[in-house]
Short mmCIF file of C-alpha atoms (C1' of nucleotides) in Angstrom, two decimals:
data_model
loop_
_atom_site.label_atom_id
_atom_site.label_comp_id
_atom_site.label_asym_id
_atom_site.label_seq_id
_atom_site.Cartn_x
_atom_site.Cartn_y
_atom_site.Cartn_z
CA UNK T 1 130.62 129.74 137.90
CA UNK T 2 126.80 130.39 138.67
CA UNK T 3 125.79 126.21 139.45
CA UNK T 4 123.01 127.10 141.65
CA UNK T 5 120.74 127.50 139.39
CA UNK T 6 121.76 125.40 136.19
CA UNK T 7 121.64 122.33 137.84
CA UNK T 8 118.37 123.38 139.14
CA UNK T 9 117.11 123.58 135.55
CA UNK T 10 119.08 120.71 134.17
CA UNK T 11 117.75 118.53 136.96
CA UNK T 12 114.21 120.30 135.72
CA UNK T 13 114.69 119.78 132.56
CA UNK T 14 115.52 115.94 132.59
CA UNK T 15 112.48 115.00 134.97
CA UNK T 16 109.84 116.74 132.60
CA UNK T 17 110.97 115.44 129.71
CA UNK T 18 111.60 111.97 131.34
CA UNK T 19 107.78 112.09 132.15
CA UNK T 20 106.75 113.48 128.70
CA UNK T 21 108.69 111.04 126.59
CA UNK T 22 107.10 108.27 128.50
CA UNK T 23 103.90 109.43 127.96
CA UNK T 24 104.00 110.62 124.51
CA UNK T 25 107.32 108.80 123.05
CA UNK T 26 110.75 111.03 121.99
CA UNK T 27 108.91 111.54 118.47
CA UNK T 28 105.53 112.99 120.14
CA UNK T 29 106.93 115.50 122.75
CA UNK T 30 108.07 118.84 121.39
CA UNK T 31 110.96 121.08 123.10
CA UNK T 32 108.34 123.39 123.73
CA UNK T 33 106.14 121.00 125.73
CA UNK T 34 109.68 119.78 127.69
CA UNK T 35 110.39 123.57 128.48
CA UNK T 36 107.39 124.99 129.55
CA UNK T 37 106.74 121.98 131.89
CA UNK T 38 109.96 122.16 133.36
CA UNK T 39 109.30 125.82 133.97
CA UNK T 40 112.47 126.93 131.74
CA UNK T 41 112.90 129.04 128.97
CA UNK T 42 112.80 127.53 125.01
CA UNK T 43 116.21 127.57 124.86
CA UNK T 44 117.30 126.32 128.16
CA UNK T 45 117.38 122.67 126.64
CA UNK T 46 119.87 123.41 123.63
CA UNK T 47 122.22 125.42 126.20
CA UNK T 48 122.53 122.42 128.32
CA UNK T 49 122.06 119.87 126.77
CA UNK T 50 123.22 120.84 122.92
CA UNK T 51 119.79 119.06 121.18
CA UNK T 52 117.22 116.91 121.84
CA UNK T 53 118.83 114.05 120.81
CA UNK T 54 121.51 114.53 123.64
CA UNK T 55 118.13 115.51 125.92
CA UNK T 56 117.38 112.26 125.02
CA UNK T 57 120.49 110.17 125.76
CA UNK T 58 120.94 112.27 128.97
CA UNK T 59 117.44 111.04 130.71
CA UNK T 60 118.62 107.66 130.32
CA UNK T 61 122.12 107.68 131.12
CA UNK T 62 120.79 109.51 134.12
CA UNK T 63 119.20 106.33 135.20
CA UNK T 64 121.15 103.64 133.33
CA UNK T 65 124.58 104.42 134.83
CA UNK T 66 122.96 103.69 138.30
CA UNK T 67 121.22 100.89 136.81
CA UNK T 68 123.71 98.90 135.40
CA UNK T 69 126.30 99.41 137.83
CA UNK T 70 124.05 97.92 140.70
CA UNK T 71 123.55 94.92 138.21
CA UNK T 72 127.82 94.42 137.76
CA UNK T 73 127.59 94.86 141.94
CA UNK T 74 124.96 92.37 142.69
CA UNK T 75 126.45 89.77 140.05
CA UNK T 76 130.16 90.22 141.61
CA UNK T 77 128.85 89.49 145.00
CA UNK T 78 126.91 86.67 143.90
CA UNK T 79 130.40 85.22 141.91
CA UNK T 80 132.56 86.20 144.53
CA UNK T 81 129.96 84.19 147.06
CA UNK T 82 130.16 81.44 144.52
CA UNK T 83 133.53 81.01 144.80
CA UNK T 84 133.82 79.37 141.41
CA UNK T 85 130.90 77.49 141.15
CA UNK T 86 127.89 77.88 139.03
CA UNK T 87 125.06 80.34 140.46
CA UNK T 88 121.55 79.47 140.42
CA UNK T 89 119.28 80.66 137.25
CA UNK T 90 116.85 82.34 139.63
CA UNK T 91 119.54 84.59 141.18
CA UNK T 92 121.04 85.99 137.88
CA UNK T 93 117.19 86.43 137.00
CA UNK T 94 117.05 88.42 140.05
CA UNK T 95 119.87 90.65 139.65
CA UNK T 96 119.43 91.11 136.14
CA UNK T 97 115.34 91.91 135.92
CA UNK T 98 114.43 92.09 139.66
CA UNK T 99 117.48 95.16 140.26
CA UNK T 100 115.52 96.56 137.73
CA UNK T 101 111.90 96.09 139.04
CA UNK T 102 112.83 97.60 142.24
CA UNK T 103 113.83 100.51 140.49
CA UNK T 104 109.84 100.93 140.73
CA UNK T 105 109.86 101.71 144.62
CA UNK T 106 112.81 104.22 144.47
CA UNK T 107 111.83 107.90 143.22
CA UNK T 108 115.08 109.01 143.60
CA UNK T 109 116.19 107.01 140.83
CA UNK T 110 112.66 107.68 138.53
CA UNK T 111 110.64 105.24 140.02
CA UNK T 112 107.47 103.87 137.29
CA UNK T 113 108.14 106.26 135.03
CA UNK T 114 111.60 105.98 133.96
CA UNK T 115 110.33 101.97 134.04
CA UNK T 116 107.43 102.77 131.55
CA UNK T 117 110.12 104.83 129.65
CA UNK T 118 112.25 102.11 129.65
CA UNK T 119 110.14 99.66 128.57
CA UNK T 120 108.47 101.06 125.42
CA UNK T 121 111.85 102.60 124.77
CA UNK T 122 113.42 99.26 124.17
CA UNK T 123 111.20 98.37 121.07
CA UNK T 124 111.18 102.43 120.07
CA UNK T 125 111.81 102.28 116.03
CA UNK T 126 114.65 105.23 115.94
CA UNK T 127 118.13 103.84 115.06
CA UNK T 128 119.62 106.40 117.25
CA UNK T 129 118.26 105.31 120.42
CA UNK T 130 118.64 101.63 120.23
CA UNK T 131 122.22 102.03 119.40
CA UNK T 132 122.78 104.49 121.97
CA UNK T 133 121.16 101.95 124.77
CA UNK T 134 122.96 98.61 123.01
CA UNK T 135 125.64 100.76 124.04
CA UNK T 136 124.82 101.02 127.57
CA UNK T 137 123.84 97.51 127.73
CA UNK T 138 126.59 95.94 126.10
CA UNK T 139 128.91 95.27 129.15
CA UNK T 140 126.29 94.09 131.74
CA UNK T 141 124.17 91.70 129.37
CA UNK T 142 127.46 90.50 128.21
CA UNK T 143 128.19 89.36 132.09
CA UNK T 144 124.97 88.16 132.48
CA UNK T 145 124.76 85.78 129.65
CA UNK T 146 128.01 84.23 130.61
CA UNK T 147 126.75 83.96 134.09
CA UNK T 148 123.77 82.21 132.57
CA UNK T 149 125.98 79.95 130.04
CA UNK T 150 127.46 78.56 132.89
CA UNK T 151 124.70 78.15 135.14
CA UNK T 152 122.74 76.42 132.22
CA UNK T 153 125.54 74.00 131.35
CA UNK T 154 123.28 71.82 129.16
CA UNK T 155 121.43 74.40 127.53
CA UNK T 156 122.92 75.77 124.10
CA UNK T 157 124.05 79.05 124.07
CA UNK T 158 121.95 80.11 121.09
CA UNK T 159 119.07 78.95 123.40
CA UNK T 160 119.87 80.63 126.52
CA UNK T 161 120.25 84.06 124.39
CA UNK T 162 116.90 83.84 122.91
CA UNK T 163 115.45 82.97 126.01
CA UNK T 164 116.93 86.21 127.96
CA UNK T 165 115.74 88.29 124.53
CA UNK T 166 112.39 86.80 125.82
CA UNK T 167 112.67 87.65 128.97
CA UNK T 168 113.72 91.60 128.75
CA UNK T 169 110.53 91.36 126.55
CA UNK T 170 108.12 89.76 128.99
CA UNK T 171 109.86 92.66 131.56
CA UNK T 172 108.97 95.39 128.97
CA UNK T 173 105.75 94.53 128.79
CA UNK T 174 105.45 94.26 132.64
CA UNK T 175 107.14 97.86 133.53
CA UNK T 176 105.25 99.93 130.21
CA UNK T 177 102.65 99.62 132.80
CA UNK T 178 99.28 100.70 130.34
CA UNK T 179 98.85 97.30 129.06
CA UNK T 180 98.90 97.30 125.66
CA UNK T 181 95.76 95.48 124.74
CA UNK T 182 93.74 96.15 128.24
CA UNK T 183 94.10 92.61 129.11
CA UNK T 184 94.27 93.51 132.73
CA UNK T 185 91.09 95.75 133.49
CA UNK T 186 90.65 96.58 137.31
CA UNK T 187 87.35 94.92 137.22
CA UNK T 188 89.21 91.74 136.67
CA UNK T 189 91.48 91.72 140.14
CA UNK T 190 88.83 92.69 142.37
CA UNK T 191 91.39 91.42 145.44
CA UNK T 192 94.28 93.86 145.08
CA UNK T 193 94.75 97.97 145.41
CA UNK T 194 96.78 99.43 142.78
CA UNK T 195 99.69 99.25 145.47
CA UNK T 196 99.69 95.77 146.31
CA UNK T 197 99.96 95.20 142.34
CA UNK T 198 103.50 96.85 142.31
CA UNK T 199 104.51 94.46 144.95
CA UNK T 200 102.88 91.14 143.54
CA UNK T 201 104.25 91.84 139.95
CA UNK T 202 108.33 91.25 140.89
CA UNK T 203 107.29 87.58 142.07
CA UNK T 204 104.20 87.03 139.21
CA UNK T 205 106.96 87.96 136.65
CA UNK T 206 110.10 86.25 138.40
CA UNK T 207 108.02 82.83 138.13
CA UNK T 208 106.74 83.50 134.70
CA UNK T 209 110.93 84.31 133.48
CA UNK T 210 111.97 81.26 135.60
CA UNK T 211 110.02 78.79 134.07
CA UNK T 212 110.12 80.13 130.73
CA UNK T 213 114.04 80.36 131.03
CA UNK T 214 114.30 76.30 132.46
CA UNK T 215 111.49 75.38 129.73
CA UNK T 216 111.91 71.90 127.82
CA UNK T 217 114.08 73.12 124.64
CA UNK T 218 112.34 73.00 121.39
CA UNK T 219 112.03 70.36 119.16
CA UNK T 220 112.90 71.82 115.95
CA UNK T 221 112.73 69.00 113.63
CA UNK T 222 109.60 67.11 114.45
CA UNK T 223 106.68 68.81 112.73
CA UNK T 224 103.77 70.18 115.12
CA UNK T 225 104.50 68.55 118.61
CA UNK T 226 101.63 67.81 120.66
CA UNK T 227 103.03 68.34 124.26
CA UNK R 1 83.28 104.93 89.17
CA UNK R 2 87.19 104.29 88.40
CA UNK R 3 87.97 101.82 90.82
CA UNK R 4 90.86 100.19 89.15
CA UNK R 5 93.06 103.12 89.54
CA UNK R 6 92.07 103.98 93.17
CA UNK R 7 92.84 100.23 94.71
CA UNK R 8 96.13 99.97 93.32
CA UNK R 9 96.39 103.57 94.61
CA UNK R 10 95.08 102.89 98.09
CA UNK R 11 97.17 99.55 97.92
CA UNK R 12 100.24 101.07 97.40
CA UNK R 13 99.92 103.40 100.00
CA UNK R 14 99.36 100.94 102.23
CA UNK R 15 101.83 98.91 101.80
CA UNK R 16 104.33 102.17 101.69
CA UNK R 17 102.55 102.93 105.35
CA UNK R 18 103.12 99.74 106.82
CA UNK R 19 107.26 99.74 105.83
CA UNK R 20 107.64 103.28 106.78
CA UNK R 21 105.73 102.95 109.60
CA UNK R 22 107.66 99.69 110.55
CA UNK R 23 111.06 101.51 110.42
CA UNK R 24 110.27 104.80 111.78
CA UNK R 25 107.51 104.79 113.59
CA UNK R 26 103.91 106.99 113.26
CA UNK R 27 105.41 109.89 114.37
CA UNK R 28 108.62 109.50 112.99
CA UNK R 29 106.82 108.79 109.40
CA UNK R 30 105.66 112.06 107.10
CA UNK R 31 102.80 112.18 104.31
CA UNK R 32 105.23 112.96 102.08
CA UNK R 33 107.49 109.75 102.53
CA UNK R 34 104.43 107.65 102.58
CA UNK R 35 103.56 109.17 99.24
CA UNK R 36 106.47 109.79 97.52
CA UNK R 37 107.99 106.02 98.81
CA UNK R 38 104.47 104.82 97.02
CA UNK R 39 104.51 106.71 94.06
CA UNK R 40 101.06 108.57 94.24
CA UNK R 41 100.45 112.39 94.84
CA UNK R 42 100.83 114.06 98.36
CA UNK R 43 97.24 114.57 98.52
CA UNK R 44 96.22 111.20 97.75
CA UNK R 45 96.31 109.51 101.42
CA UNK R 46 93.79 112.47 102.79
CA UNK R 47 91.73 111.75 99.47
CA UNK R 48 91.45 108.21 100.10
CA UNK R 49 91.46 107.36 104.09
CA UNK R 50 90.43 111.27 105.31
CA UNK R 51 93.89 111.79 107.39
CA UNK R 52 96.93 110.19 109.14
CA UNK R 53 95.37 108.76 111.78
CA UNK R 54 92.99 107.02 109.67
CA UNK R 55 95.55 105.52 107.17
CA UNK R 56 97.37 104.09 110.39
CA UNK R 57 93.97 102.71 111.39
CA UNK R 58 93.77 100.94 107.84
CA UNK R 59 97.20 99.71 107.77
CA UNK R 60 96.41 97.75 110.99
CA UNK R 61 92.40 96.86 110.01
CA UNK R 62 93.92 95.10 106.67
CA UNK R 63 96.03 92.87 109.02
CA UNK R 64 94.21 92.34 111.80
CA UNK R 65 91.10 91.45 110.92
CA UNK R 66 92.28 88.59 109.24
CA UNK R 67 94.75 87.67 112.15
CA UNK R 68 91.87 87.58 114.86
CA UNK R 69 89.21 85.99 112.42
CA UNK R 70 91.59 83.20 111.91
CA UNK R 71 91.92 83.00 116.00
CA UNK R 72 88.68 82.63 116.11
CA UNK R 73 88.09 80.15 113.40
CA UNK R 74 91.69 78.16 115.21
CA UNK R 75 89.96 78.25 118.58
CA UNK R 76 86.42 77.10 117.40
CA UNK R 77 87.91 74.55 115.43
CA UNK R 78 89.79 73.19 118.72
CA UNK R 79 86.93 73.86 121.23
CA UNK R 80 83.95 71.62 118.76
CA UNK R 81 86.25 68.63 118.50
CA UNK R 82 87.09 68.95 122.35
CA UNK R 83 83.72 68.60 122.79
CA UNK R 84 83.61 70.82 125.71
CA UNK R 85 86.48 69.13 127.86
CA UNK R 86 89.35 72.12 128.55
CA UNK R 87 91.56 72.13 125.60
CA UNK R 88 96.09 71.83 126.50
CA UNK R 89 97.55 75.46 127.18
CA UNK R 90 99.70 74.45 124.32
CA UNK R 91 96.90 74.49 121.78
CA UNK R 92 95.76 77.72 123.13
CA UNK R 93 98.74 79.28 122.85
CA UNK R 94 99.84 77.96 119.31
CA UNK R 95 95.99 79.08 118.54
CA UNK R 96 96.65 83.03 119.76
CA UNK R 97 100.79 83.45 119.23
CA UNK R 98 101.51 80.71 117.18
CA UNK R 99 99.06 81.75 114.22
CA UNK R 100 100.57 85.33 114.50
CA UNK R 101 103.40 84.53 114.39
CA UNK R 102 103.13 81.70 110.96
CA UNK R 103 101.92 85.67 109.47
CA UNK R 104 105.56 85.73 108.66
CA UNK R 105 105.38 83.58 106.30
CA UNK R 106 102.66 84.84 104.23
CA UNK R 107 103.42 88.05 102.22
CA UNK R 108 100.35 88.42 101.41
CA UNK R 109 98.99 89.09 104.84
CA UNK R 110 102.14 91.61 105.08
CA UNK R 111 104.92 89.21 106.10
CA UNK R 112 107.60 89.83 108.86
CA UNK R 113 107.07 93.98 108.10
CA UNK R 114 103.45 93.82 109.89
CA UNK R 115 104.78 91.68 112.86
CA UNK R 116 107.86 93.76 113.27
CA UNK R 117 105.41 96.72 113.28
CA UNK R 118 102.64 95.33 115.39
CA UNK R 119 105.39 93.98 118.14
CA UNK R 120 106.83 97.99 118.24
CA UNK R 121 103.02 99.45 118.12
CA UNK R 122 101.84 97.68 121.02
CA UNK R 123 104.10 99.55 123.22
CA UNK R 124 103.33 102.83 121.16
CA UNK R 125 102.71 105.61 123.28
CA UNK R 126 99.59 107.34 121.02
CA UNK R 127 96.21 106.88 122.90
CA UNK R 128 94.67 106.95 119.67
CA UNK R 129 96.73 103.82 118.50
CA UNK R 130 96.07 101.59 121.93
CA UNK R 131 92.78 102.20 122.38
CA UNK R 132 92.30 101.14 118.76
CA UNK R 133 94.17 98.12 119.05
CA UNK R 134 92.73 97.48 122.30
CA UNK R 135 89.14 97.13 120.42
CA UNK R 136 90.43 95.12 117.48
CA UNK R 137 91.52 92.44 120.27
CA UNK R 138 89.31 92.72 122.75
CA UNK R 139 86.76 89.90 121.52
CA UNK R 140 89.77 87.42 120.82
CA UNK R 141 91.44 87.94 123.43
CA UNK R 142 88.47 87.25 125.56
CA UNK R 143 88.01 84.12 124.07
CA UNK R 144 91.09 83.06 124.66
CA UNK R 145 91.29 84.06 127.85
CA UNK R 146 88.14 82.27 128.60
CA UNK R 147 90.04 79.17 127.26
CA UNK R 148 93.00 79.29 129.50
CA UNK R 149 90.98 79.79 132.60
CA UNK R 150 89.47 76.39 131.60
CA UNK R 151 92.77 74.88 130.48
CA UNK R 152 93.95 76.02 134.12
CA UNK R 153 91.06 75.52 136.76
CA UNK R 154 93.71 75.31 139.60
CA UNK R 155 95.57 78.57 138.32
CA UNK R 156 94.18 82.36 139.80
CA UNK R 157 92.60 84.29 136.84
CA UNK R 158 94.69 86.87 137.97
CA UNK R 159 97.35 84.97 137.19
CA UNK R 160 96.61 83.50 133.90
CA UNK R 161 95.55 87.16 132.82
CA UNK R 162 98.90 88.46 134.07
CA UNK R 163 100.52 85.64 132.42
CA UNK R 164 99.03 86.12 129.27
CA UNK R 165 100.15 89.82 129.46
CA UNK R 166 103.77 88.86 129.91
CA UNK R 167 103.51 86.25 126.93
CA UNK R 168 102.60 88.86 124.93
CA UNK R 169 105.53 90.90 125.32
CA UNK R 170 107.72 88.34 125.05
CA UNK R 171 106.48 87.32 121.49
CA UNK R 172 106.53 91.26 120.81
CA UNK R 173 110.57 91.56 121.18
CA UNK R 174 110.36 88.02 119.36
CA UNK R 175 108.65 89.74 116.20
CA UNK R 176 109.81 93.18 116.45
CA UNK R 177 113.08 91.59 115.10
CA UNK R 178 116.00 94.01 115.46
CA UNK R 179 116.87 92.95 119.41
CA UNK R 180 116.16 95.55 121.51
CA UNK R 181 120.24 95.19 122.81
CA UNK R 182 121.71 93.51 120.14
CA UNK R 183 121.34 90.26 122.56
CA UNK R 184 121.51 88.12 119.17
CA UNK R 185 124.46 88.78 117.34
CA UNK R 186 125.49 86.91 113.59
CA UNK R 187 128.60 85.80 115.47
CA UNK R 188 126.89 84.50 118.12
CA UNK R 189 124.66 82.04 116.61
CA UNK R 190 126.89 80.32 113.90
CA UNK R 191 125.29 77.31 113.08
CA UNK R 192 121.96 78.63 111.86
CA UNK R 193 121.28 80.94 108.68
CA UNK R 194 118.62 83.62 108.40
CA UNK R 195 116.41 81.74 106.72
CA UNK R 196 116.30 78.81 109.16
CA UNK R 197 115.94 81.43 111.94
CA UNK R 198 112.72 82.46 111.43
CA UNK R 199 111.74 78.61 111.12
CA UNK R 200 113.45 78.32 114.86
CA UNK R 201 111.90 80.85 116.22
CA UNK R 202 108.24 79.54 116.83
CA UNK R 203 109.55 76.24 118.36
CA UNK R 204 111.53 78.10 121.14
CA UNK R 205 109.20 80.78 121.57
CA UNK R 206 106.74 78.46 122.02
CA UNK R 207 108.87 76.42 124.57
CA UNK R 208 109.57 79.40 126.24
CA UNK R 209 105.76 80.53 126.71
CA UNK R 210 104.57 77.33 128.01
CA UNK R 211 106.81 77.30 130.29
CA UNK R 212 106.06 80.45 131.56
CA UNK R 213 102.09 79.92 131.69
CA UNK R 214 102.63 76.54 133.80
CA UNK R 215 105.61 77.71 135.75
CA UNK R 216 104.88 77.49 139.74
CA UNK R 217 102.54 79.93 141.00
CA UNK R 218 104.52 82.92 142.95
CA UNK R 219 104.53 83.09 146.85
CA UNK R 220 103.73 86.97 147.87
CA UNK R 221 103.95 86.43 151.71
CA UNK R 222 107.57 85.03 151.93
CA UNK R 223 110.27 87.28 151.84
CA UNK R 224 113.02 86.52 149.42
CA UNK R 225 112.12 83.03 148.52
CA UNK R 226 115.45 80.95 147.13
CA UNK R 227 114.18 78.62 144.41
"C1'" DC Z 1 132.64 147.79 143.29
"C1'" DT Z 2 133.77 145.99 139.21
"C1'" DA Z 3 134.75 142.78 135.75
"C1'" DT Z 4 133.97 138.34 133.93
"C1'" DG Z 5 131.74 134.43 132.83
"C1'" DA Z 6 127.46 131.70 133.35
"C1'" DT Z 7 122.77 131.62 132.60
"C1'" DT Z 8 118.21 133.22 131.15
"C1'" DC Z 9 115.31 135.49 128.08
"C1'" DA Z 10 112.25 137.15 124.10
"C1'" DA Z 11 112.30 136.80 119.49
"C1'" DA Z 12 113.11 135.01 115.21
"C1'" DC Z 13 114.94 131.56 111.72
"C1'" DG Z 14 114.16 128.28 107.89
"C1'" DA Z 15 112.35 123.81 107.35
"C1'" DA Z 16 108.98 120.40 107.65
"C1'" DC Z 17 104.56 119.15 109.14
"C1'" DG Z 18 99.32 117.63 108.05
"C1'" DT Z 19 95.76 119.33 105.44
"C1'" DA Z 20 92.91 121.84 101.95
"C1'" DT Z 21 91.84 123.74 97.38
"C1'" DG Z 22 90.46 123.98 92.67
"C1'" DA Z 23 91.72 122.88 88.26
"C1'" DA Z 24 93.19 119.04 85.15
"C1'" DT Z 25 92.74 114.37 83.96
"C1'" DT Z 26 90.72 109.92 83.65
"C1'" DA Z 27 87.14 106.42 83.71
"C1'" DT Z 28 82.24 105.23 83.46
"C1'" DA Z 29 77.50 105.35 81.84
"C1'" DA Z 30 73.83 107.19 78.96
"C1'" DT U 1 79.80 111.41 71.98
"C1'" DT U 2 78.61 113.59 75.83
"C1'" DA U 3 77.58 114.22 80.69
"C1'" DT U 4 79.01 112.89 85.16
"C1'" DA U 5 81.54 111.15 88.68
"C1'" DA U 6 86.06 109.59 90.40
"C1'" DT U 7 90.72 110.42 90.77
"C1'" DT U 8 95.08 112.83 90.26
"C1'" DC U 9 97.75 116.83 90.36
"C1'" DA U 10 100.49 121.15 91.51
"C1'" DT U 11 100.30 124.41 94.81
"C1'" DA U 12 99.53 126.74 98.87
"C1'" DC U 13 97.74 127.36 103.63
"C1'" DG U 14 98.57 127.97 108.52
"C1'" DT U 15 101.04 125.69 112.23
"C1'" DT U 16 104.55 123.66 114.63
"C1'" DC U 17 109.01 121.90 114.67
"C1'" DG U 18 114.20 122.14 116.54
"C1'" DT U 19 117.54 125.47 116.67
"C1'" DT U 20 119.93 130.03 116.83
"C1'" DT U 21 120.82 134.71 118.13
"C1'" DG U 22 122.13 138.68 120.82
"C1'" DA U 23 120.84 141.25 124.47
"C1'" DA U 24 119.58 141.14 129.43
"C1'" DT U 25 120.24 139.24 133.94
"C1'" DC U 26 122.52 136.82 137.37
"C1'" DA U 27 126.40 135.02 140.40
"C1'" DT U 28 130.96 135.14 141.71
"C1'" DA U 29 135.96 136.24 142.04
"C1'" DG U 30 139.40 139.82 142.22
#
DNA sequence: CTATGATTCAAACGAACGTATGAATTATAA
DNA sequence: TTATAATTCATACGTTCGTTTGAATCATAG
């Protein structure tokens, strides 16, 4: 078997089109575009990869399997810590979205991009890819929403699983990086570089989940509450 | 000039735009499902809005200009009989998310289809599509902004801009409907039906927003901080 | 060195894309 | 009714899409 150079190309292959789906979405990026910026021949991508469809699923499972594996890590040590008892909202928080914030920092593992890619990803209309990363998910949110069920004792369930659907979409918006509606122009943060931004955002949105996760709950029945 | 024929036209292609758009996306969407889902010729969406692009433009412009004119009408309303003290963050907020998200109600201003498909658009990757929406909001979200700092003397713009950012994606996944992970499950939420859901859902998102915007500011300096 | 399998390559496939055209049809106004 | 403008229609244009093919090139094991 000839690896040497396959692997090159696969490893090609994944890191162009990981950078060209984020910027142009799976829809938007042609095979042609992927190949030529990896380098690679036309039909390098359906040799390796079978379609682009399994391209696809491939650039994130690249990433996820790390991903969510660190997340089942950090929450074991935490419950094994624990010893039983309850652990803190902030620290499930932090092992859930801050594991994946820190993803930012680490190239090795697609650093802002395969964040941005992520995060418009999630909310990406074709069926194909949300099932395929429900998939992915399903074990670790599952773990993480008990861990948060029993940390939030007095907090209904249905509650607590809104609230975390909240939160992955406060994250999403955090990590897709090109703010959606410009709301944060660089005129508007005169005191911080571009780099000290990265670095401020993992507290900035740990607060902003925290307090929207241990938020008075809703009064449903009362009509217009003025609080 | 035949105008009767031509609005239902353009009207129908529309609203065929805005579902198709919804579940597929703008790339994922062709001319000819747009036309043949709305019953009018294949030539009849360059006839009446010029090209694809355009029509997408339209879809939105039908929406949103009544969404933001309303804002604006909400947060004048507010600011008059305030009489220039700072209004709560919770009127503010009920002003900006809260009248987007009663649209869901109303299917004549398009219903849960245009939230579902504003929520997914916002993290769209198309320049073309941001840097529209980013002018359709710009002079409401300013306002608002404007508001909040106000609302929040003691709080960093910075902050309140950031937090604002994050508040919008977390009424994005709240809007764009099918859950990014399958978080909400039928089975998991047994004691409320789809129709009360919707009902629900502003209460706790609202809950969940304000208690973002007025958690704690974050400390940068301190190294792991265990709250 | 040779044989075998893995990989790369240029080229082409049919299908679907957004758009344009010019004639046919319909509505409006004189 | 007739002239004129607005709209609809069937059809086709040129391009790009994802995928396939079979030969050429490479690496490696016997």
């Amino acid at each position: 078997m000839a690896e040497a150079r396959s692997v090159d190309t696969r490893e090609r292959i994944l890191d162009a089109a990981e950078h060209l789906f984020m910027a142009h979405g799976y829809e938007g990026t042609s095979m042609r575009q992927i190949t030529s910026g990896a380098g690679v021949n036309l039909a390098a991508v359906n040799y390796h990869f079978g379609s682009k469809e399994s391209l696809m699923q491939e650039v994130f499972r690249r990433r996820l399997d790390w991903l969510n594996d660190e997340r089942m890590r950090v929450l074991n040590a935490l419950e094994s810590e624990a010893a039983g008892k309850p652990l803190k909202p902030s620290q499930i928080v932090d092992g859930f979205f801050g594991t994946l914030l820190r993803m930012a920092d680490d190239e090795e593992r697609g650093g802002v991009t395969f964040l941005r890619l992520l995060g418009r990803t999630l909310t990406d209309p074709s069926e194909f890819i949300r099932t395929f990363l429900a998939h992915e998910y399903a074990e670790v949110v599952d773990r993480y929403k008990e861990a948060l069920f029993k940390a939030l004792p007095d907090v209904p369930k249905a509650e607590i699983v809104w609230r975390f659907h909240f939160m992955l979409g406060a994250t999403s918006y955090a990590i897709a990086g090109t703010d959606a509606l410009r709301l944060v122009t660089d005129w508007q943060i005169e005191e911080e570089d571009a780099t000290d931004r990265l670095d401020r955002l993992v507290p900035r949105l740990m607060s902003f989940l925290l307090g929207g996760l241990r938020a008075p709950l809703p009064q449903f029945s009362s009509p217009t509450v003025d609080l």
